[in-house]
The first five atom37 places (N, CA, C, CB, O) and aatype in JSON, in Angstrom:
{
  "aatype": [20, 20, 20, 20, 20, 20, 20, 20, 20, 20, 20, 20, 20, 20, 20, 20, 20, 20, 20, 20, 20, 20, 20, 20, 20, 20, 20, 20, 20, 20, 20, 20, 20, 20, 20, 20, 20, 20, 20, 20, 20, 20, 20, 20, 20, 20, 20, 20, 20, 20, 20, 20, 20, 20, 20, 20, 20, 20, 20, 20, 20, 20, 20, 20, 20, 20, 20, 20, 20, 20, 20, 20, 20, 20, 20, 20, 20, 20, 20, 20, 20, 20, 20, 20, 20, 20, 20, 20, 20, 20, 20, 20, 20, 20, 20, 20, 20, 20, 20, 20],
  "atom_mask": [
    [1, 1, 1, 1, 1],
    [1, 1, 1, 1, 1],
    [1, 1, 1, 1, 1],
    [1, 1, 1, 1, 1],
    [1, 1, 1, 1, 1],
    [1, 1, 1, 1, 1],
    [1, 1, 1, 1, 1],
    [1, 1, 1, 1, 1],
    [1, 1, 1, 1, 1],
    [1, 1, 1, 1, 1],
    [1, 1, 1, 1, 1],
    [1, 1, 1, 1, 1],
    [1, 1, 1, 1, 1],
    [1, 1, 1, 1, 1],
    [1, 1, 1, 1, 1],
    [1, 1, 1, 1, 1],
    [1, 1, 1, 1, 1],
    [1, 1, 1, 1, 1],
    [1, 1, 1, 1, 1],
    [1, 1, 1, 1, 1],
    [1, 1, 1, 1, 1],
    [1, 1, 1, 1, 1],
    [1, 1, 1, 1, 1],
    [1, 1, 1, 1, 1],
    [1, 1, 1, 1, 1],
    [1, 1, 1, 1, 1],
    [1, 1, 1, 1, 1],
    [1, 1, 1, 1, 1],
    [1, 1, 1, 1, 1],
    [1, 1, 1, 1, 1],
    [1, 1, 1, 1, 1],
    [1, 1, 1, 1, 1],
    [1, 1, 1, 1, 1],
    [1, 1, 1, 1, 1],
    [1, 1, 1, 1, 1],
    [1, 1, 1, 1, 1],
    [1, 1, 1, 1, 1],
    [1, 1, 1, 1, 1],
    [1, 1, 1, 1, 1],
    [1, 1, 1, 1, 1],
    [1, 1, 1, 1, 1],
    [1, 1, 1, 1, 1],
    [1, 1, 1, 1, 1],
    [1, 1, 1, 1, 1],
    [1, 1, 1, 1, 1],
    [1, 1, 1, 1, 1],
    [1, 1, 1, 1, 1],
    [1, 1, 1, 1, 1],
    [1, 1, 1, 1, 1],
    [1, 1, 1, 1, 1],
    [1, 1, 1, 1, 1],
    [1, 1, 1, 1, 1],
    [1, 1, 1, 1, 1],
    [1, 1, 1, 1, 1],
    [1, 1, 1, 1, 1],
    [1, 1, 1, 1, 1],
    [1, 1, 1, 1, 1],
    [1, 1, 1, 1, 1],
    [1, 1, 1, 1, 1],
    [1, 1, 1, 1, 1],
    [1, 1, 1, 1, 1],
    [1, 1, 1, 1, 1],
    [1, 1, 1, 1, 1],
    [1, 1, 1, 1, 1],
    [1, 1, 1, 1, 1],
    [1, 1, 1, 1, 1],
    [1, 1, 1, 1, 1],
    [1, 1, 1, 1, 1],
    [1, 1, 1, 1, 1],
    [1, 1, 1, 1, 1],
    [1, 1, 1, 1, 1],
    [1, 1, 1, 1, 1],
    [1, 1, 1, 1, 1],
    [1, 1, 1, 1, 1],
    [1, 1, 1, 1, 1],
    [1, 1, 1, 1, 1],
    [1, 1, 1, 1, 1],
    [1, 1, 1, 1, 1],
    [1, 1, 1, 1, 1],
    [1, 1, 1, 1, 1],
    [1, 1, 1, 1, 1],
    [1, 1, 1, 1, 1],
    [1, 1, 1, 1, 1],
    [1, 1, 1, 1, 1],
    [1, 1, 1, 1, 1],
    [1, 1, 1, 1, 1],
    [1, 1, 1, 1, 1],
    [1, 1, 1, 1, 1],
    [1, 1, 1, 1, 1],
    [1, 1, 1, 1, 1],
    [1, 1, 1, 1, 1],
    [1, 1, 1, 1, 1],
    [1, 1, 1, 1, 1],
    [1, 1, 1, 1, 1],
    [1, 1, 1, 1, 1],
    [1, 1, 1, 1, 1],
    [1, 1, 1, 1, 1],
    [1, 1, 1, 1, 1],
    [1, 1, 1, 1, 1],
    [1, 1, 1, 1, 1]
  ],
  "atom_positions": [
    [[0.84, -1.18, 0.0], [0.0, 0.0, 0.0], [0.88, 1.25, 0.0], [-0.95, 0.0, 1.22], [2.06, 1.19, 0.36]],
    [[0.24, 2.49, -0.44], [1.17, 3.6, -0.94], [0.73, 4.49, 0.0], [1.08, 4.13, -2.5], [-0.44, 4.83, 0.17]],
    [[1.93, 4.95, 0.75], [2.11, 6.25, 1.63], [0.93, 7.74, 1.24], [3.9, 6.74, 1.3], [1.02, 8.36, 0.18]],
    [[0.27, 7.96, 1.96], [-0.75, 9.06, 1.4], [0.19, 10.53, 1.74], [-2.53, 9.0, 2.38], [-0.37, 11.57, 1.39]],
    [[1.14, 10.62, 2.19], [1.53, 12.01, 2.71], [1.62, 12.26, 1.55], [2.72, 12.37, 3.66], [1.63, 11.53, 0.56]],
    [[1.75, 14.18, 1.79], [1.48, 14.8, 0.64], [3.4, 15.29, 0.37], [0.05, 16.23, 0.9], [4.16, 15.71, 1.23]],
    [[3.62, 15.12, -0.74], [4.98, 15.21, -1.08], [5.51, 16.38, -1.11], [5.24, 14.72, -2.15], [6.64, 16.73, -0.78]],
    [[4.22, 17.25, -1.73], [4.78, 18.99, -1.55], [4.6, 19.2, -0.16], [3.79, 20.33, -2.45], [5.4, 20.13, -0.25]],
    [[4.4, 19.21, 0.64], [4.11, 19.61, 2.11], [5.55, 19.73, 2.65], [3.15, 18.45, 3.01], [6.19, 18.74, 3.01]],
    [[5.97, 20.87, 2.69], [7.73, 21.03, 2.85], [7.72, 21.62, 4.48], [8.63, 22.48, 1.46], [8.77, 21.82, 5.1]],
    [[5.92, 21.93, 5.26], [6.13, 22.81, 6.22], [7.28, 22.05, 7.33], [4.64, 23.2, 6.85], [8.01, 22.74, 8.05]],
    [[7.3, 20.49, 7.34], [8.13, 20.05, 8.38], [9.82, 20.81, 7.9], [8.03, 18.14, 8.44], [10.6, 21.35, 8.68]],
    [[9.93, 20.69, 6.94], [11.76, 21.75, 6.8], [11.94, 22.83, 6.27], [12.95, 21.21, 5.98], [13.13, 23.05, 6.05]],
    [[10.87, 24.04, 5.8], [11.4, 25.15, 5.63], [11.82, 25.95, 6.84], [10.6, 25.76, 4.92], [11.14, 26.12, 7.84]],
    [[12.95, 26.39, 6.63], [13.33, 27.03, 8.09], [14.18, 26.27, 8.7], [12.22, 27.23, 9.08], [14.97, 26.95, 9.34]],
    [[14.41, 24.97, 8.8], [15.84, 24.28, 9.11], [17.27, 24.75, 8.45], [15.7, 22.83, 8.69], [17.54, 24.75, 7.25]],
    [[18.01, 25.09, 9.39], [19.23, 24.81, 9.87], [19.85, 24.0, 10.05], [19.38, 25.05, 10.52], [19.96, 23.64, 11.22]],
    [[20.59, 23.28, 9.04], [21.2, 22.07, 9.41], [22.6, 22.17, 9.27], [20.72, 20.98, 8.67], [22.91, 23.19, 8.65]],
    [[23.85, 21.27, 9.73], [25.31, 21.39, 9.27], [25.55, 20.23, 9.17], [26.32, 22.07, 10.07], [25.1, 19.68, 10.18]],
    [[26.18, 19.28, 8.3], [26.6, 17.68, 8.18], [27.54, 17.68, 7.76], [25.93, 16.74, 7.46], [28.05, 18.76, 7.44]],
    [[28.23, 16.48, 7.57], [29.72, 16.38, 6.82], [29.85, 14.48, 6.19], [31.28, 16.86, 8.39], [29.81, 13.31, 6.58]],
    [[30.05, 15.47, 4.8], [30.57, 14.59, 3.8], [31.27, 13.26, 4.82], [31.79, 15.53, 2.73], [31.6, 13.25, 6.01]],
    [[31.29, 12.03, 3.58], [32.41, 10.67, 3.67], [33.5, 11.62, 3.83], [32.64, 9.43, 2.15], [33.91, 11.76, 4.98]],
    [[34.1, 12.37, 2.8], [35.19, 12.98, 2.56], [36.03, 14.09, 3.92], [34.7, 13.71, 1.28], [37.17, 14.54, 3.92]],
    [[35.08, 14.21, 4.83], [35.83, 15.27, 5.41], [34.86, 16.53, 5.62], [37.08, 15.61, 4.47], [34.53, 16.87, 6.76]],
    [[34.3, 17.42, 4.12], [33.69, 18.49, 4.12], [32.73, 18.68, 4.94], [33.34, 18.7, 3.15], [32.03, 17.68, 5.08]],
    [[32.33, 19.83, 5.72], [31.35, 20.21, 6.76], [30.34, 21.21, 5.69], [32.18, 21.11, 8.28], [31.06, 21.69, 4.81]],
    [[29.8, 21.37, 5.64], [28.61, 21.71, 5.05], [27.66, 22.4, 5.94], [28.05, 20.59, 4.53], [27.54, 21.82, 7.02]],
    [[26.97, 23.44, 5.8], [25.68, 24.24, 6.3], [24.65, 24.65, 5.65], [25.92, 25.27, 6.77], [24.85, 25.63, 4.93]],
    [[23.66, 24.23, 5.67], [22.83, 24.47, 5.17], [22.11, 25.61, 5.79], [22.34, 23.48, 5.0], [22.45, 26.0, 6.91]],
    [[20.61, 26.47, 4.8], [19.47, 27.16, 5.59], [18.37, 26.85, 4.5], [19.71, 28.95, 5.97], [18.4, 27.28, 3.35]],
    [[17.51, 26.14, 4.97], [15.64, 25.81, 3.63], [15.27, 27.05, 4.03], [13.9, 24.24, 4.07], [15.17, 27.26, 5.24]],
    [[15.01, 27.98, 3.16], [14.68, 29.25, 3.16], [12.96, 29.28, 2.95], [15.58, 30.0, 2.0], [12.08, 29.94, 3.5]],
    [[12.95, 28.11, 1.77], [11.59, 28.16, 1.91], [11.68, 26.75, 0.54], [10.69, 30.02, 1.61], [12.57, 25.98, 0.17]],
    [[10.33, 26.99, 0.16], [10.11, 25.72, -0.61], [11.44, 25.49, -1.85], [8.45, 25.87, -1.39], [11.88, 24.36, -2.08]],
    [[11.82, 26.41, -2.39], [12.9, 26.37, -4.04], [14.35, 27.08, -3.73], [12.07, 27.56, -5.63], [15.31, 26.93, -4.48]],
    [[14.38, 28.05, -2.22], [15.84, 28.69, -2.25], [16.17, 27.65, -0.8], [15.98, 30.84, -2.04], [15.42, 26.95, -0.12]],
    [[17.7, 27.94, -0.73], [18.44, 27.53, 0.28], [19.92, 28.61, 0.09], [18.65, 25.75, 0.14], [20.36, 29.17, -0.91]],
    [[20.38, 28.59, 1.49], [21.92, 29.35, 1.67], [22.63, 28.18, 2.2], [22.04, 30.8, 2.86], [22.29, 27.38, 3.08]],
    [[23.62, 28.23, 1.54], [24.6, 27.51, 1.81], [26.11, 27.8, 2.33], [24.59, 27.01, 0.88], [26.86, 28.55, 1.7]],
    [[26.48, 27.17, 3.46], [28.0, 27.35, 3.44], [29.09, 25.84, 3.41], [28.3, 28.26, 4.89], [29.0, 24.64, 3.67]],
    [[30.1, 26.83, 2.93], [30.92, 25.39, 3.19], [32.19, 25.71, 4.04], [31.46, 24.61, 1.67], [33.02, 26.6, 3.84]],
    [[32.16, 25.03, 4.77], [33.33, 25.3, 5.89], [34.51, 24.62, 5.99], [32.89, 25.12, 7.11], [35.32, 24.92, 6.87]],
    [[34.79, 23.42, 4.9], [35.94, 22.65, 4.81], [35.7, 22.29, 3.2], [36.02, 21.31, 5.98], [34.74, 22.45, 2.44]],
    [[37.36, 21.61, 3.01], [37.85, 21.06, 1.36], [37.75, 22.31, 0.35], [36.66, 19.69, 0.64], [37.19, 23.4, 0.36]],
    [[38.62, 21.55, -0.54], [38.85, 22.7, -1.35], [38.22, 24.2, -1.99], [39.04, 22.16, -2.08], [38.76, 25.14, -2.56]],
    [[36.89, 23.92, -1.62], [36.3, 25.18, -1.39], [35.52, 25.85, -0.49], [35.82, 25.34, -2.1], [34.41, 26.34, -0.63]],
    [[36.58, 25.77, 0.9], [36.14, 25.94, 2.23], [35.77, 27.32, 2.06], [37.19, 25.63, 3.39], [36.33, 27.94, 1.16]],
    [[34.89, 27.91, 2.8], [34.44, 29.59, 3.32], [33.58, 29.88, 2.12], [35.91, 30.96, 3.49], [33.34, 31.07, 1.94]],
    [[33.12, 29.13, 1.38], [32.15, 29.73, 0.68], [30.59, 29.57, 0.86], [32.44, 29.43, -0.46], [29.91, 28.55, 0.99]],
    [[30.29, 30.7, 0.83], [28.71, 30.96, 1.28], [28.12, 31.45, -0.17], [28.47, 32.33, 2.67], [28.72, 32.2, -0.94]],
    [[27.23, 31.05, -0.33], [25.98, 31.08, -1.04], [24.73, 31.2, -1.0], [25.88, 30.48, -1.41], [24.19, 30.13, -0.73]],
    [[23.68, 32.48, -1.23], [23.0, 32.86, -0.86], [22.21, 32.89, -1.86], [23.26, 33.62, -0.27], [22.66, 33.23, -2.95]],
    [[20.66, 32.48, -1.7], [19.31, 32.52, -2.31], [19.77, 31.75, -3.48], [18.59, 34.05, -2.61], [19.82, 32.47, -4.48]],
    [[20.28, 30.02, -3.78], [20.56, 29.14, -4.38], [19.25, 28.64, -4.97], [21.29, 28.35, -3.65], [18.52, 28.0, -4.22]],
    [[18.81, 28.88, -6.38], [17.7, 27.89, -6.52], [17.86, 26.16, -6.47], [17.13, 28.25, -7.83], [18.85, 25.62, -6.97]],
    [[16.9, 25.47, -5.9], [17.16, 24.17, -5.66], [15.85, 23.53, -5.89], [17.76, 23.94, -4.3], [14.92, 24.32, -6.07]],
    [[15.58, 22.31, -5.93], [14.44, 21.55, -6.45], [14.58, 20.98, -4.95], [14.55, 20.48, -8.0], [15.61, 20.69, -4.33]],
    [[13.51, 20.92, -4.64], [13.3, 20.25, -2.77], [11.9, 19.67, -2.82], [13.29, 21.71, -1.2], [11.0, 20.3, -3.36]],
    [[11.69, 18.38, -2.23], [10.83, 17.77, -2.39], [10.74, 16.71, -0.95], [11.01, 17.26, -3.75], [11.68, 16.7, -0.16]],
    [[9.48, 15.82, -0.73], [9.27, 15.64, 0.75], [9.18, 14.09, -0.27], [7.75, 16.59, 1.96], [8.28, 13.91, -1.1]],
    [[10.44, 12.94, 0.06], [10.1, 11.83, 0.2], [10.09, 11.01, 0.63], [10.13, 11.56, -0.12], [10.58, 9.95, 0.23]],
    [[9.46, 11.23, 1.69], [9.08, 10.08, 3.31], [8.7, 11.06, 4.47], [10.76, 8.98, 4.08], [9.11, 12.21, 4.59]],
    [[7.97, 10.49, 5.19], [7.2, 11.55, 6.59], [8.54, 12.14, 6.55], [6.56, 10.77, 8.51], [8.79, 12.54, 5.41]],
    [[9.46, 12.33, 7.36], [10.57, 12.82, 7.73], [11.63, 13.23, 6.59], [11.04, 11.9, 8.6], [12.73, 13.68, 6.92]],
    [[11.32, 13.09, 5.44], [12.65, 12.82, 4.16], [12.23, 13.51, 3.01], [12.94, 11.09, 3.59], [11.32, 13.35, 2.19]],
    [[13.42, 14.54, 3.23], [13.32, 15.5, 2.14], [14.75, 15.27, 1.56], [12.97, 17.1, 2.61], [15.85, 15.0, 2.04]],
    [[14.06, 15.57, -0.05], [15.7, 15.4, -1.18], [15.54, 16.81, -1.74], [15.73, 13.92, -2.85], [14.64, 17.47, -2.26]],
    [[16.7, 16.97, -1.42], [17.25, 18.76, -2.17], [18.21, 18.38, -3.19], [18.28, 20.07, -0.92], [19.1, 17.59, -2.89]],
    [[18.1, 18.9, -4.49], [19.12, 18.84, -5.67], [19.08, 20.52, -5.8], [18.56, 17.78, -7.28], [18.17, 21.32, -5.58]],
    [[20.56, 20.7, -6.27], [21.06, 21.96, -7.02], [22.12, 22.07, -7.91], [21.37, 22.81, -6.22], [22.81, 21.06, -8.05]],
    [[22.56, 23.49, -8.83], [23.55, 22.9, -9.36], [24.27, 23.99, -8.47], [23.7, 22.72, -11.03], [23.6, 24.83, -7.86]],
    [[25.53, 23.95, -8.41], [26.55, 25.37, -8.05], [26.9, 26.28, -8.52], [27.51, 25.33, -7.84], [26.86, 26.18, -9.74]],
    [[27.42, 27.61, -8.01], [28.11, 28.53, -9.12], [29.03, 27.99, -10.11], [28.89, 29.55, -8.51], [29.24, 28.4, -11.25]],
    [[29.75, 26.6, -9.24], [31.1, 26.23, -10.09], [30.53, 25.21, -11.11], [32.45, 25.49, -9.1], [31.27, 24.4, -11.67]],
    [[29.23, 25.27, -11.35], [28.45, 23.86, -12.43], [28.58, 22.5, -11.38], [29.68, 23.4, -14.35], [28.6, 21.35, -11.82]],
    [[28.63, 22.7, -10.43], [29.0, 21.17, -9.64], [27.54, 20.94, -9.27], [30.22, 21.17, -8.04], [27.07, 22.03, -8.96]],
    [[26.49, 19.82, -9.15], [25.33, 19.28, -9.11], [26.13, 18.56, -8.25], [24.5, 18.77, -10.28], [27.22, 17.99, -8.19]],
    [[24.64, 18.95, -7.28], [24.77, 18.45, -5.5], [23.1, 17.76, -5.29], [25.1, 20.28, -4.07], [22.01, 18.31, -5.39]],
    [[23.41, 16.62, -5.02], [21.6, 15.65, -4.05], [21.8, 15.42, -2.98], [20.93, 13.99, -4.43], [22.57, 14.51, -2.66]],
    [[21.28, 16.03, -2.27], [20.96, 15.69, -0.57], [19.82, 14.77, -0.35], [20.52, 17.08, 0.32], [18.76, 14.84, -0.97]],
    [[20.18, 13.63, 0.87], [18.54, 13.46, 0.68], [18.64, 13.37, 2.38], [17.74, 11.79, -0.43], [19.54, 12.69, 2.88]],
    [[17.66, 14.13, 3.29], [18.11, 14.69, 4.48], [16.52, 13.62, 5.39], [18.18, 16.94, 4.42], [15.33, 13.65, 5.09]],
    [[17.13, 12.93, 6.36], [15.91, 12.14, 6.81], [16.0, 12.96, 8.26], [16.04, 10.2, 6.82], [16.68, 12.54, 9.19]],
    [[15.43, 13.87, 8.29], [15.26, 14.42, 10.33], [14.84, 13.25, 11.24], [13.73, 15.78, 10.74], [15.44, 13.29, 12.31]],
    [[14.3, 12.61, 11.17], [13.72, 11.32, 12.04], [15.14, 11.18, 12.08], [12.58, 9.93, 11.4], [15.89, 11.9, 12.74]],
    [[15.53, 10.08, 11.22], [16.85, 9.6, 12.28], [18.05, 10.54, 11.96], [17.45, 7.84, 12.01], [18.97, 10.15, 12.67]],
    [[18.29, 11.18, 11.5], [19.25, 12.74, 11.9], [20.65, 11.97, 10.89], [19.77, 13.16, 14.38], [21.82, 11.94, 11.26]],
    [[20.01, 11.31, 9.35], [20.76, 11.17, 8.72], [20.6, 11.4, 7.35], [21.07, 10.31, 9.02], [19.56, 11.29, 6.71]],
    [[21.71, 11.73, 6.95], [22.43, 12.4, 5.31], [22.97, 11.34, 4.58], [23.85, 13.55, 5.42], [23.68, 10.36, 4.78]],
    [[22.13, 12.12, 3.28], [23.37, 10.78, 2.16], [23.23, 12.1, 0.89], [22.29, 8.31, 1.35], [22.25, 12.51, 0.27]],
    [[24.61, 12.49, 0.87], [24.81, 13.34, -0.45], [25.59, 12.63, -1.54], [25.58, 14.69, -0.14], [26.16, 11.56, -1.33]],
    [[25.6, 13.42, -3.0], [26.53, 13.17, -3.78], [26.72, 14.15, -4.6], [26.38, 12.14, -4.33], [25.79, 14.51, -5.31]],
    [[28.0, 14.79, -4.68], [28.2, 16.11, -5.69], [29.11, 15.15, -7.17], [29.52, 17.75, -4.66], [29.81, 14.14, -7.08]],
    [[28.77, 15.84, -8.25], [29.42, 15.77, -8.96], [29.98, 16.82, -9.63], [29.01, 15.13, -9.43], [29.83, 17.8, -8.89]],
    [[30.52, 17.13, -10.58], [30.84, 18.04, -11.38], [30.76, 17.5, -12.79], [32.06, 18.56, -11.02], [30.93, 16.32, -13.11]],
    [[30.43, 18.64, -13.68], [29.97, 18.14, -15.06], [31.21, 18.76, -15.73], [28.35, 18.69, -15.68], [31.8, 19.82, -15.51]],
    [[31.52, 17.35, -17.01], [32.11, 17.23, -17.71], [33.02, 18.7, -18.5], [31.29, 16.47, -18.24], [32.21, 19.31, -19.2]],
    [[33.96, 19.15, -18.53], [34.22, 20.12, -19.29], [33.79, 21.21, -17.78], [33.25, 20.13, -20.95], [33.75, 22.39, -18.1]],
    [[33.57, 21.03, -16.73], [33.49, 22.37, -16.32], [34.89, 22.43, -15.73], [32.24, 22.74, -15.31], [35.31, 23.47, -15.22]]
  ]
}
């Protein structure tokens, strides 16, 4: 049987504050500004201290607790979060596209 929650219903994470860190090392900060922007910082790896502000992002609710955020970066690098608050765990993956 199929989960009835409503998928756009973002009210459980707009307005979170979160900070996690990569396999790799990188610490990461997030802010859900609201349903499509987020600010971002990064506080470690090669492009530590950069902040980013009013980022458009595709954010979506998939599971009671589980929201997936995709974006691309200033630097063309495409980033998926998929952020579960229930159990207070992250699974990202950045890539960077070809030629950038």
């Amino acid at each position: 049987m199929m989960s009835t929650f409503d998928k756009h219903d973002l009210s459980g994470f707009i307005g979170k504050h979160l900070v996690y860190t990569y396999d790799n090392g990188w610490n990461y900060e997030i802010y859900v500004k609201n349903g499509h922007t987020l600010d971002y910082r990064i506080h470690s790896g090669i492009v530590g201290n950069r902040w980013v502000k009013d980022q458009e992002a595709y954010i979506v609710r998939v599971g009671e607790s589980i929201y997936k955020i995709s974006w691309t970066e200033p630097t063309g690098t495409d980033v998926s979060l998929i952020v579960n608050l229930g159990d207070k765990l992250f699974h990202g993956t950045i890539s960077s596209r070809a030629g950038s």
